[in-house]
Amino acid sequence: MSGQRARQTAGIPRRTFLKAAAGTAALTGIPGILAAGQAPAYAKGTKLHYLMQLHFVPATDKVFMDQAAEFGKQMGVEIQVERIGQNDVPTRAAAAVEMKSGPDLIQIQNNFPHLLADGAVDVGDIAEAIGKAQGGYYDLPKANAFSAGRWVAVPHDVLSWAWNYRESWLREVGYEKFPDTWEGFREMGKKLKAKGRPVGCAFGHSTNDPNNYCYALTWGFGGYEVEKDGKTVVLDKKGTLEALTLNTAMWKEAMDEGGLSWDDASNNRAFLSGSISVTGNSPSIYPVARDKFPDVYQDMNHAPMPKGPAGRFYQLPTVSVMVMKHCKEPKLAKEFIRYFMAKERYEKWFETADTFAIPPTKIWYDHPVWVKDRKNVVFRDVIKDARWPGYAGPASRKASEAMAKYILVDMYAKAIQGASPAEALKWAAGELRKIYGA
Amino acid sequence: MSTPPQETPRAAAPRRGPLRRLRQASRTERREWLFAGCLLLPALTMLALFVAYPFARGIWLSGLDSTLGREGDYVGLRNYVKLWYDSIFRRTAQNTFVYTAIATLLKLALGMAVALMLNMLVSFKRLLRASLLLPWIIPTVLSTLAWKWMFDPTFSILNWIVFHLGFVNARVDWLGGPVAAMVSVVLVNVWRGMPFFAITLLAGLQTISPDIQEAAAIDGANAWQRFWRVTWPLLMPVTMVVMLFSVIQTFADFQLVYILTGGGPANSTHLFATYAYQIGIQTGKLGEGAAASLAMFPFLFLVVIFQLWYIRRGEVR
């Protein structure tokens, strides 16, 4: 094939495509290639293997895979997108890092990039370019993707979170609005449980829901794990005891007492079945209700986290994309990230996610998708009050360890199971000191 | 009175080492040994690659401060010392011993009862034996997921049944409390593992001649006495073998607990394998994870030595 024809693809000249793919980012990669007057050349049979979790909003996966296919077609390479359960991704990622083979790009949650940093390529050029072009990053997604002075992952999105509740059931017990304080939340919960419609919270060993609630409650009362030095454990010196005491009381008074064995899906099922009236969750209940449970859909709404004495905070799962060191085509991998994170393509993904995902950059704050449905407006602002595990220290391997060992979640679980809040707190602080002191 | 002629005792043949035997062996014998070696080679290779090498690597890894993507430095026994002072590890050790002991004894008792009943069956033998094996042959992940649904705090079919039968008037939280969760995981393990005991013990029962039972009955032994004095001793070698396998598998169990509880609530169902996974994979500390998983080895080694000694003693008698 001649050089001219090689630069053509069906309907769209490759030069045009490459210009479009650059988007609004200030780029060095593709424009540099364009300036040289040559399209990137990859050997026939070049493949990129992209590993990601099955998304809670399946339509977004279709959008992404279509974009991946388009990129592959334009670049003359094959993009293999593999989707697995969210709990399986860390295992696959760990195996890939140790074996130095496997997926070339891995999309992973939370602060796992810190654990996998030694197996990841520095993606600072891409991450910085995207951040600069899209209004800068929020603190949380950057904290989870930036390790030991370098970008080890490119932030992709943040899973939003709010209290999901049944409006009519709250009205029945005298609440026109969702309470904005924890004491109000407790009183509301008591009345709801008395009517057989308790609040549902998870305290089991499950990745998201238990951590989302336990960290946020602790921070709301002024408690946190370590000081800014990232070493001095202060969990037992701040307001954690108050949070523990409140939660232990609420367990009996207000909550569904099956929560100790709940995983990330249990509260969704319980809410949709009408067993509980309030639960904290990402916006995954609402679209399911819309499709399959119209009564629940009409009656439900969302509310922010109540304010504690120290404020209102959230612990939100972040999603980041890593390029692995064993990837044979790291430049291609980075171009792929640049491609799907480009504004016009990311916007399509974001709109399909329908407030489930918060973009990691600030340019999307005023996007119309947030106000399309008045019940979803609350999801937009949660990112501003989000913190990372390990706060007030930096996001780190040790913070990942504490979270993976469910130290905070088990602290609350122990208090619920009968240990005094002080004993449970002492245990948790002791475990954190072993982790941070090691 | 004449005494029968006595044979002159032959001097005992001197013991020959393997090299000497090889040198003195005939061509036929050498060919046989070579053939045996060739037959053993695939199995030995598999053992070396998939058992011995990972085991040796695990021991080496447990002495490093290795993390994901980083080989780490040699730290001696530091990982083990750290585990010794780890309250979650101590709880894990306790859980594992309790889980193994109770589950194995229950599987033995129930397996024996089922084997005795199957041995007495006249009709539908094949159908019942095949059905009995179902829990054991269904993939563990699949059956455990089904059990997870049956234990679900909101939708449990078990709760529905016991509630409507009038046994309870409130929901049972099967996986919510430390004791309840441990009982539930033991229950699932027993359900899954009992068929292995039943089928193996049944095979053992069928090697016992019915004449022995009849003789005992004629001598006036009742059913319990026949079992305790005749059947149980004769079944002991088979029982010890099946117990050996069961203890090893139960002690090293992972998938059942991982799916049902993830080691919760509050670490009350963590086993060595699930805790090793949490440390090694979910926190990225491979060295410590290797140490946690190797912690089972001394106990299992002692169990194997004891049971093999017991079996050997029975054979010598």
PDB file of N, CA and C in Angstrom, chain A residues 87-88 90-91 94-95 97-98 100 112 115-116 118-119 203-205 256-263 266 269-270 273 275 397 400-401 404-407 410 413-414 417 427 431 434-435 438, chain B residues 57 66-70 82 85-88 91 148-149 152-155 171 173 175-178 258 260-268 270 275 277-279 281-286 288:
ATOM      1  N   ASN A  87     -14.207  -6.960  42.205  1.00  0.00           N
ATOM      2  CA  ASN A  87     -13.365  -7.561  43.239  1.00  0.00           C
ATOM      3  C   ASN A  87     -12.234  -8.400  42.658  1.00  0.00           C
ATOM      4  N   ASP A  88     -12.322  -8.728  41.372  1.00  0.00           N
ATOM      5  CA  ASP A  88     -11.286  -9.565  40.754  1.00  0.00           C
ATOM      6  C   ASP A  88     -10.164  -8.736  40.141  1.00  0.00           C
ATOM      7  N   PRO A  90      -8.142  -6.296  41.394  1.00  0.00           N
ATOM      8  CA  PRO A  90      -6.872  -6.217  42.132  1.00  0.00           C
ATOM      9  C   PRO A  90      -6.045  -7.495  42.030  1.00  0.00           C
ATOM     10  N   THR A  91      -6.703  -8.649  42.042  1.00  0.00           N
ATOM     11  CA  THR A  91      -5.972  -9.914  41.944  1.00  0.00           C
ATOM     12  C   THR A  91      -5.288 -10.020  40.585  1.00  0.00           C
ATOM     13  N   ALA A  94      -2.401  -7.586  40.474  1.00  0.00           N
ATOM     14  CA  ALA A  94      -1.247  -8.051  41.259  1.00  0.00           C
ATOM     15  C   ALA A  94      -0.489  -9.131  40.495  1.00  0.00           C
ATOM     16  N   ALA A  95      -1.227 -10.048  39.891  1.00  0.00           N
ATOM     17  CA  ALA A  95      -0.585 -11.119  39.114  1.00  0.00           C
ATOM     18  C   ALA A  95       0.175 -10.528  37.926  1.00  0.00           C
ATOM     19  N   VAL A  97       1.541  -7.580  37.666  1.00  0.00           N
ATOM     20  CA  VAL A  97       2.757  -6.891  38.122  1.00  0.00           C
ATOM     21  C   VAL A  97       3.841  -7.910  38.475  1.00  0.00           C
ATOM     22  N   GLU A  98       3.461  -8.963  39.148  1.00  0.00           N
ATOM     23  CA  GLU A  98       4.447  -9.962  39.567  1.00  0.00           C
ATOM     24  C   GLU A  98       4.984 -10.775  38.396  1.00  0.00           C
ATOM     25  N   LYS A 100       4.968  -9.808  35.343  1.00  0.00           N
ATOM     26  CA  LYS A 100       5.440  -8.881  34.296  1.00  0.00           C
ATOM     27  C   LYS A 100       4.848  -9.257  32.941  1.00  0.00           C
ATOM     28  N   PHE A 112      -5.403   1.671  44.941  1.00  0.00           N
ATOM     29  CA  PHE A 112      -4.589   0.560  44.450  1.00  0.00           C
ATOM     30  C   PHE A 112      -3.409   0.997  43.595  1.00  0.00           C
ATOM     31  N   LEU A 115      -0.310   0.712  45.473  1.00  0.00           N
ATOM     32  CA  LEU A 115       0.215  -0.630  45.704  1.00  0.00           C
ATOM     33  C   LEU A 115       0.903  -1.183  44.467  1.00  0.00           C
ATOM     34  N   LEU A 116       0.451  -0.765  43.308  1.00  0.00           N
ATOM     35  CA  LEU A 116       0.968  -1.323  42.061  1.00  0.00           C
ATOM     36  C   LEU A 116       1.988  -0.400  41.399  1.00  0.00           C
ATOM     37  N   ASP A 118       5.101   0.138  41.548  1.00  0.00           N
ATOM     38  CA  ASP A 118       6.372  -0.381  41.037  1.00  0.00           C
ATOM     39  C   ASP A 118       6.222  -1.075  39.696  1.00  0.00           C
ATOM     40  N   GLY A 119       5.005  -1.402  39.324  1.00  0.00           N
ATOM     41  CA  GLY A 119       4.781  -2.062  38.034  1.00  0.00           C
ATOM     42  C   GLY A 119       4.185  -1.147  36.991  1.00  0.00           C
ATOM     43  N   PHE A 203     -21.591  -3.296  57.048  1.00  0.00           N
ATOM     44  CA  PHE A 203     -20.375  -3.335  57.870  1.00  0.00           C
ATOM     45  C   PHE A 203     -19.587  -4.623  57.619  1.00  0.00           C
ATOM     46  N   GLY A 204     -19.758  -5.208  56.441  1.00  0.00           N
ATOM     47  CA  GLY A 204     -19.041  -6.440  56.125  1.00  0.00           C
ATOM     48  C   GLY A 204     -17.737  -6.145  55.394  1.00  0.00           C
ATOM     49  N   HIS A 205     -17.069  -7.193  54.970  1.00  0.00           N
ATOM     50  CA  HIS A 205     -15.801  -7.052  54.253  1.00  0.00           C
ATOM     51  C   HIS A 205     -16.069  -6.953  52.761  1.00  0.00           C
ATOM     52  N   ASP A 256     -31.048  -1.673  59.973  1.00  0.00           N
ATOM     53  CA  ASP A 256     -31.330  -3.071  59.697  1.00  0.00           C
ATOM     54  C   ASP A 256     -30.181  -3.903  60.250  1.00  0.00           C
ATOM     55  N   GLU A 257     -30.474  -4.817  61.155  1.00  0.00           N
ATOM     56  CA  GLU A 257     -29.400  -5.534  61.859  1.00  0.00           C
ATOM     57  C   GLU A 257     -28.823  -6.694  61.053  1.00  0.00           C
ATOM     58  N   GLY A 258     -29.128  -6.745  59.786  1.00  0.00           N
ATOM     59  CA  GLY A 258     -28.443  -7.694  58.906  1.00  0.00           C
ATOM     60  C   GLY A 258     -27.193  -7.095  58.287  1.00  0.00           C
ATOM     61  N   GLY A 259     -26.935  -5.828  58.588  1.00  0.00           N
ATOM     62  CA  GLY A 259     -25.875  -5.099  57.896  1.00  0.00           C
ATOM     63  C   GLY A 259     -24.475  -5.623  58.094  1.00  0.00           C
ATOM     64  N   LEU A 260     -24.256  -6.403  59.154  1.00  0.00           N
ATOM     65  CA  LEU A 260     -22.907  -6.921  59.396  1.00  0.00           C
ATOM     66  C   LEU A 260     -22.477  -7.898  58.305  1.00  0.00           C
ATOM     67  N   SER A 261     -23.425  -8.507  57.621  1.00  0.00           N
ATOM     68  CA  SER A 261     -23.064  -9.481  56.584  1.00  0.00           C
ATOM     69  C   SER A 261     -23.342  -8.959  55.183  1.00  0.00           C
ATOM     70  N   TRP A 262     -23.667  -7.694  55.063  1.00  0.00           N
ATOM     71  CA  TRP A 262     -23.974  -7.137  53.741  1.00  0.00           C
ATOM     72  C   TRP A 262     -22.719  -6.938  52.918  1.00  0.00           C
ATOM     73  N   ASP A 263     -22.896  -7.196  51.607  1.00  0.00           N
ATOM     74  CA  ASP A 263     -21.838  -6.804  50.676  1.00  0.00           C
ATOM     75  C   ASP A 263     -22.327  -5.580  49.897  1.00  0.00           C
ATOM     76  N   SER A 266     -26.027  -5.851  48.632  1.00  0.00           N
ATOM     77  CA  SER A 266     -27.139  -6.189  49.537  1.00  0.00           C
ATOM     78  C   SER A 266     -28.071  -5.018  49.780  1.00  0.00           C
ATOM     79  N   ARG A 269     -30.464  -4.353  46.864  1.00  0.00           N
ATOM     80  CA  ARG A 269     -31.596  -5.300  46.820  1.00  0.00           C
ATOM     81  C   ARG A 269     -32.606  -4.979  47.916  1.00  0.00           C
ATOM     82  N   ALA A 270     -32.078  -4.707  49.114  1.00  0.00           N
ATOM     83  CA  ALA A 270     -32.979  -4.434  50.230  1.00  0.00           C
ATOM     84  C   ALA A 270     -33.815  -3.177  49.964  1.00  0.00           C
ATOM     85  N   SER A 273     -36.432  -3.795  47.262  1.00  0.00           N
ATOM     86  CA  SER A 273     -37.501  -4.702  47.697  1.00  0.00           C
ATOM     87  C   SER A 273     -38.397  -4.056  48.753  1.00  0.00           C
ATOM     88  N   SER A 275     -37.425  -3.305  51.891  1.00  0.00           N
ATOM     89  CA  SER A 275     -37.088  -3.733  53.259  1.00  0.00           C
ATOM     90  C   SER A 275     -36.499  -2.600  54.073  1.00  0.00           C
ATOM     91  N   ARG A 397       0.691   3.681  50.396  1.00  0.00           N
ATOM     92  CA  ARG A 397       0.583   2.237  50.518  1.00  0.00           C
ATOM     93  C   ARG A 397       0.010   1.845  51.874  1.00  0.00           C
ATOM     94  N   SER A 400      -3.585   2.285  51.948  1.00  0.00           N
ATOM     95  CA  SER A 400      -4.208   1.190  51.199  1.00  0.00           C
ATOM     96  C   SER A 400      -4.297  -0.053  52.069  1.00  0.00           C
ATOM     97  N   GLU A 401      -3.233  -0.293  52.830  1.00  0.00           N
ATOM     98  CA  GLU A 401      -3.219  -1.486  53.688  1.00  0.00           C
ATOM     99  C   GLU A 401      -4.312  -1.393  54.747  1.00  0.00           C
ATOM    100  N   ALA A 404      -7.594  -1.985  53.015  1.00  0.00           N
ATOM    101  CA  ALA A 404      -7.756  -3.372  52.568  1.00  0.00           C
ATOM    102  C   ALA A 404      -7.988  -4.309  53.749  1.00  0.00           C
ATOM    103  N   LYS A 405      -7.469  -3.941  54.918  1.00  0.00           N
ATOM    104  CA  LYS A 405      -7.682  -4.770  56.111  1.00  0.00           C
ATOM    105  C   LYS A 405      -8.950  -4.388  56.859  1.00  0.00           C
ATOM    106  N   TYR A 406      -9.692  -3.446  56.305  1.00  0.00           N
ATOM    107  CA  TYR A 406     -10.973  -3.037  56.887  1.00  0.00           C
ATOM    108  C   TYR A 406     -10.847  -2.624  58.354  1.00  0.00           C
ATOM    109  N   ILE A 407      -9.797  -1.891  58.679  1.00  0.00           N
ATOM    110  CA  ILE A 407      -9.565  -1.522  60.079  1.00  0.00           C
ATOM    111  C   ILE A 407     -10.726  -0.658  60.587  1.00  0.00           C
ATOM    112  N   ASP A 410     -14.074  -2.659  60.623  1.00  0.00           N
ATOM    113  CA  ASP A 410     -14.125  -3.636  61.710  1.00  0.00           C
ATOM    114  C   ASP A 410     -14.205  -2.957  63.070  1.00  0.00           C
ATOM    115  N   ALA A 413     -17.752  -2.498  63.392  1.00  0.00           N
ATOM    116  CA  ALA A 413     -18.394  -3.811  63.532  1.00  0.00           C
ATOM    117  C   ALA A 413     -18.180  -4.393  64.926  1.00  0.00           C
ATOM    118  N   LYS A 414     -16.971  -4.219  65.461  1.00  0.00           N
ATOM    119  CA  LYS A 414     -16.698  -4.746  66.816  1.00  0.00           C
ATOM    120  C   LYS A 414     -17.578  -4.052  67.845  1.00  0.00           C
ATOM    121  N   GLN A 417     -20.955  -5.415  67.683  1.00  0.00           N
ATOM    122  CA  GLN A 417     -21.055  -6.791  68.163  1.00  0.00           C
ATOM    123  C   GLN A 417     -20.932  -6.913  69.672  1.00  0.00           C
ATOM    124  N   TRP A 427      -8.447  -0.991  69.759  1.00  0.00           N
ATOM    125  CA  TRP A 427      -7.991  -2.033  68.851  1.00  0.00           C
ATOM    126  C   TRP A 427      -7.606  -1.433  67.500  1.00  0.00           C
ATOM    127  N   GLU A 431      -3.985  -1.311  65.627  1.00  0.00           N
ATOM    128  CA  GLU A 431      -3.705  -1.912  64.315  1.00  0.00           C
ATOM    129  C   GLU A 431      -3.106  -0.875  63.371  1.00  0.00           C
ATOM    130  N   LYS A 434       0.531  -0.361  64.075  1.00  0.00           N
ATOM    131  CA  LYS A 434       1.379  -1.420  63.507  1.00  0.00           C
ATOM    132  C   LYS A 434       1.618  -1.172  62.028  1.00  0.00           C
ATOM    133  N   ILE A 435       0.575  -0.703  61.345  1.00  0.00           N
ATOM    134  CA  ILE A 435       0.701  -0.486  59.901  1.00  0.00           C
ATOM    135  C   ILE A 435       1.601   0.712  59.627  1.00  0.00           C
ATOM    136  N   ALA A 438       5.357   0.384  60.747  1.00  0.00           N
ATOM    137  CA  ALA A 438       6.194  -0.648  60.102  1.00  0.00           C
ATOM    138  C   ALA A 438       7.126  -0.032  59.059  1.00  0.00           C
TER     139      ALA A 438
ATOM    140  N   ARG B  57       9.694 -21.359  46.835  1.00  0.00           N
ATOM    141  CA  ARG B  57       9.619 -19.920  46.559  1.00  0.00           C
ATOM    142  C   ARG B  57       8.857 -19.202  47.665  1.00  0.00           C
ATOM    143  N   SER B  66       9.125  -8.297  50.518  1.00  0.00           N
ATOM    144  CA  SER B  66       8.722  -8.141  49.131  1.00  0.00           C
ATOM    145  C   SER B  66       7.333  -7.520  49.027  1.00  0.00           C
ATOM    146  N   THR B  67       7.180  -6.589  48.080  1.00  0.00           N
ATOM    147  CA  THR B  67       5.866  -6.034  47.775  1.00  0.00           C
ATOM    148  C   THR B  67       5.636  -6.190  46.272  1.00  0.00           C
ATOM    149  N   LEU B  68       4.454  -5.899  45.845  1.00  0.00           N
ATOM    150  CA  LEU B  68       4.119  -6.083  44.433  1.00  0.00           C
ATOM    151  C   LEU B  68       5.083  -5.287  43.554  1.00  0.00           C
ATOM    152  N   GLY B  69       5.745  -5.989  42.649  1.00  0.00           N
ATOM    153  CA  GLY B  69       6.648  -5.338  41.711  1.00  0.00           C
ATOM    154  C   GLY B  69       8.039  -5.078  42.264  1.00  0.00           C
ATOM    155  N   ARG B  70       8.269  -5.441  43.534  1.00  0.00           N
ATOM    156  CA  ARG B  70       9.587  -5.201  44.135  1.00  0.00           C
ATOM    157  C   ARG B  70      10.017  -6.456  44.883  1.00  0.00           C
ATOM    158  N   LYS B  82       6.205 -10.369  63.086  1.00  0.00           N
ATOM    159  CA  LYS B  82       5.126  -9.377  62.937  1.00  0.00           C
ATOM    160  C   LYS B  82       3.761 -10.060  63.038  1.00  0.00           C
ATOM    161  N   TYR B  85       2.604 -10.934  66.590  1.00  0.00           N
ATOM    162  CA  TYR B  85       2.033  -9.835  67.369  1.00  0.00           C
ATOM    163  C   TYR B  85       0.788  -9.225  66.713  1.00  0.00           C
ATOM    164  N   ASP B  86       0.344  -9.828  65.636  1.00  0.00           N
ATOM    165  CA  ASP B  86      -0.814  -9.296  64.909  1.00  0.00           C
ATOM    166  C   ASP B  86      -2.092  -9.917  65.491  1.00  0.00           C
ATOM    167  N   SER B  87      -2.950  -9.101  66.044  1.00  0.00           N
ATOM    168  CA  SER B  87      -4.158  -9.640  66.694  1.00  0.00           C
ATOM    169  C   SER B  87      -5.085 -10.300  65.674  1.00  0.00           C
ATOM    170  N   ILE B  88      -5.077  -9.788  64.448  1.00  0.00           N
ATOM    171  CA  ILE B  88      -5.946 -10.389  63.430  1.00  0.00           C
ATOM    172  C   ILE B  88      -5.427 -11.771  63.065  1.00  0.00           C
ATOM    173  N   ARG B  91      -6.370 -14.196  65.769  1.00  0.00           N
ATOM    174  CA  ARG B  91      -7.779 -14.557  65.635  1.00  0.00           C
ATOM    175  C   ARG B  91      -7.967 -15.525  64.465  1.00  0.00           C
ATOM    176  N   LYS B 148     -24.865 -18.486  49.801  1.00  0.00           N
ATOM    177  CA  LYS B 148     -24.865 -17.064  50.182  1.00  0.00           C
ATOM    178  C   LYS B 148     -26.262 -16.476  50.002  1.00  0.00           C
ATOM    179  N   TRP B 149     -26.922 -16.889  48.952  1.00  0.00           N
ATOM    180  CA  TRP B 149     -28.303 -16.444  48.770  1.00  0.00           C
ATOM    181  C   TRP B 149     -29.195 -16.999  49.865  1.00  0.00           C
ATOM    182  N   ASP B 152     -28.845 -14.936  52.853  1.00  0.00           N
ATOM    183  CA  ASP B 152     -28.995 -13.495  52.688  1.00  0.00           C
ATOM    184  C   ASP B 152     -29.886 -12.916  53.783  1.00  0.00           C
ATOM    185  N   PRO B 153     -29.469 -11.826  54.442  1.00  0.00           N
ATOM    186  CA  PRO B 153     -30.260 -11.311  55.568  1.00  0.00           C
ATOM    187  C   PRO B 153     -31.658 -10.865  55.170  1.00  0.00           C
ATOM    188  N   THR B 154     -31.860 -10.490  53.906  1.00  0.00           N
ATOM    189  CA  THR B 154     -33.173  -9.995  53.500  1.00  0.00           C
ATOM    190  C   THR B 154     -34.000 -11.081  52.811  1.00  0.00           C
ATOM    191  N   PHE B 155     -33.349 -11.909  52.044  1.00  0.00           N
ATOM    192  CA  PHE B 155     -34.093 -12.835  51.179  1.00  0.00           C
ATOM    193  C   PHE B 155     -33.873 -14.304  51.506  1.00  0.00           C
ATOM    194  N   ARG B 171     -35.887 -12.705  62.334  1.00  0.00           N
ATOM    195  CA  ARG B 171     -34.930 -13.117  61.308  1.00  0.00           C
ATOM    196  C   ARG B 171     -33.647 -13.635  61.943  1.00  0.00           C
ATOM    197  N   ASP B 173     -29.764 -13.964  61.549  1.00  0.00           N
ATOM    198  CA  ASP B 173     -28.701 -13.326  60.766  1.00  0.00           C
ATOM    199  C   ASP B 173     -27.549 -14.309  60.629  1.00  0.00           C
ATOM    200  N   LEU B 175     -24.990 -14.748  58.764  1.00  0.00           N
ATOM    201  CA  LEU B 175     -23.593 -14.361  58.533  1.00  0.00           C
ATOM    202  C   LEU B 175     -23.219 -13.081  59.271  1.00  0.00           C
ATOM    203  N   GLY B 176     -24.087 -12.635  60.179  1.00  0.00           N
ATOM    204  CA  GLY B 176     -23.892 -11.322  60.781  1.00  0.00           C
ATOM    205  C   GLY B 176     -23.118 -11.318  62.084  1.00  0.00           C
ATOM    206  N   GLY B 177     -23.265 -12.373  62.881  1.00  0.00           N
ATOM    207  CA  GLY B 177     -22.573 -12.397  64.164  1.00  0.00           C
ATOM    208  C   GLY B 177     -21.364 -13.304  64.084  1.00  0.00           C
ATOM    209  N   PRO B 178     -20.385 -13.136  64.996  1.00  0.00           N
ATOM    210  CA  PRO B 178     -19.175 -13.963  64.923  1.00  0.00           C
ATOM    211  C   PRO B 178     -19.465 -15.454  65.059  1.00  0.00           C
ATOM    212  N   TYR B 258     -14.104 -16.934  51.514  1.00  0.00           N
ATOM    213  CA  TYR B 258     -13.937 -15.722  50.710  1.00  0.00           C
ATOM    214  C   TYR B 258     -15.262 -15.264  50.125  1.00  0.00           C
ATOM    215  N   LEU B 260     -18.455 -16.323  51.103  1.00  0.00           N
ATOM    216  CA  LEU B 260     -19.552 -16.131  52.062  1.00  0.00           C
ATOM    217  C   LEU B 260     -19.378 -14.866  52.893  1.00  0.00           C
ATOM    218  N   THR B 261     -18.189 -14.665  53.415  1.00  0.00           N
ATOM    219  CA  THR B 261     -18.017 -13.568  54.386  1.00  0.00           C
ATOM    220  C   THR B 261     -16.832 -12.659  54.113  1.00  0.00           C
ATOM    221  N   GLY B 262     -15.909 -13.104  53.250  1.00  0.00           N
ATOM    222  CA  GLY B 262     -14.699 -12.315  53.050  1.00  0.00           C
ATOM    223  C   GLY B 262     -13.832 -12.262  54.297  1.00  0.00           C
ATOM    224  N   GLY B 263     -14.087 -13.162  55.224  1.00  0.00           N
ATOM    225  CA  GLY B 263     -13.321 -13.166  56.471  1.00  0.00           C
ATOM    226  C   GLY B 263     -14.020 -12.424  57.599  1.00  0.00           C
ATOM    227  N   GLY B 264     -15.093 -11.696  57.276  1.00  0.00           N
ATOM    228  CA  GLY B 264     -15.833 -10.950  58.296  1.00  0.00           C
ATOM    229  C   GLY B 264     -16.918 -11.815  58.933  1.00  0.00           C
ATOM    230  N   PRO B 265     -17.790 -11.228  59.764  1.00  0.00           N
ATOM    231  CA  PRO B 265     -17.717  -9.831  60.197  1.00  0.00           C
ATOM    232  C   PRO B 265     -16.622  -9.616  61.238  1.00  0.00           C
ATOM    233  N   ALA B 266     -15.882  -8.558  61.081  1.00  0.00           N
ATOM    234  CA  ALA B 266     -14.809  -8.206  62.020  1.00  0.00           C
ATOM    235  C   ALA B 266     -13.834  -9.361  62.204  1.00  0.00           C
ATOM    236  N   ASN B 267     -13.406  -9.970  61.108  1.00  0.00           N
ATOM    237  CA  ASN B 267     -12.366 -11.019  61.104  1.00  0.00           C
ATOM    238  C   ASN B 267     -12.778 -12.289  61.846  1.00  0.00           C
ATOM    239  N   SER B 268     -14.050 -12.497  62.092  1.00  0.00           N
ATOM    240  CA  SER B 268     -14.457 -13.653  62.884  1.00  0.00           C
ATOM    241  C   SER B 268     -14.495 -14.941  62.082  1.00  0.00           C
ATOM    242  N   HIS B 270     -12.065 -15.302  59.355  1.00  0.00           N
ATOM    243  CA  HIS B 270     -10.826 -15.349  58.572  1.00  0.00           C
ATOM    244  C   HIS B 270     -10.115 -16.663  58.826  1.00  0.00           C
ATOM    245  N   TYR B 275      -6.708 -14.779  55.006  1.00  0.00           N
ATOM    246  CA  TYR B 275      -5.916 -13.676  55.554  1.00  0.00           C
ATOM    247  C   TYR B 275      -4.630 -13.479  54.752  1.00  0.00           C
ATOM    248  N   TYR B 277      -4.316 -14.061  51.642  1.00  0.00           N
ATOM    249  CA  TYR B 277      -4.747 -13.387  50.417  1.00  0.00           C
ATOM    250  C   TYR B 277      -4.941 -11.894  50.667  1.00  0.00           C
ATOM    251  N   GLN B 278      -5.566 -11.584  51.789  1.00  0.00           N
ATOM    252  CA  GLN B 278      -5.810 -10.169  52.091  1.00  0.00           C
ATOM    253  C   GLN B 278      -4.495  -9.409  52.215  1.00  0.00           C
ATOM    254  N   ILE B 279      -3.533 -10.023  52.910  1.00  0.00           N
ATOM    255  CA  ILE B 279      -2.257  -9.327  53.090  1.00  0.00           C
ATOM    256  C   ILE B 279      -1.472  -9.299  51.780  1.00  0.00           C
ATOM    257  N   ILE B 281      -2.293  -9.982  48.483  1.00  0.00           N
ATOM    258  CA  ILE B 281      -2.838  -9.417  47.249  1.00  0.00           C
ATOM    259  C   ILE B 281      -3.498  -8.068  47.505  1.00  0.00           C
ATOM    260  N   GLN B 282      -4.329  -7.977  48.521  1.00  0.00           N
ATOM    261  CA  GLN B 282      -5.093  -6.739  48.699  1.00  0.00           C
ATOM    262  C   GLN B 282      -4.276  -5.635  49.333  1.00  0.00           C
ATOM    263  N   THR B 283      -3.234  -5.963  50.092  1.00  0.00           N
ATOM    264  CA  THR B 283      -2.356  -4.903  50.592  1.00  0.00           C
ATOM    265  C   THR B 283      -1.016  -4.907  49.875  1.00  0.00           C
ATOM    266  N   GLY B 284      -0.779  -5.892  49.026  1.00  0.00           N
ATOM    267  CA  GLY B 284       0.447  -5.908  48.226  1.00  0.00           C
ATOM    268  C   GLY B 284       1.694  -6.356  48.955  1.00  0.00           C
ATOM    269  N   LYS B 285       1.555  -6.847  50.184  1.00  0.00           N
ATOM    270  CA  LYS B 285       2.744  -7.248  50.953  1.00  0.00           C
ATOM    271  C   LYS B 285       2.954  -8.751  50.774  1.00  0.00           C
ATOM    272  N   LEU B 286       3.687  -9.088  49.728  1.00  0.00           N
ATOM    273  CA  LEU B 286       3.826 -10.488  49.352  1.00  0.00           C
ATOM    274  C   LEU B 286       4.594 -11.287  50.399  1.00  0.00           C
ATOM    275  N   GLU B 288       4.826 -10.826  53.673  1.00  0.00           N
ATOM    276  CA  GLU B 288       3.979 -11.119  54.838  1.00  0.00           C
ATOM    277  C   GLU B 288       2.866 -12.093  54.473  1.00  0.00           C
TER     278      GLU B 288
END
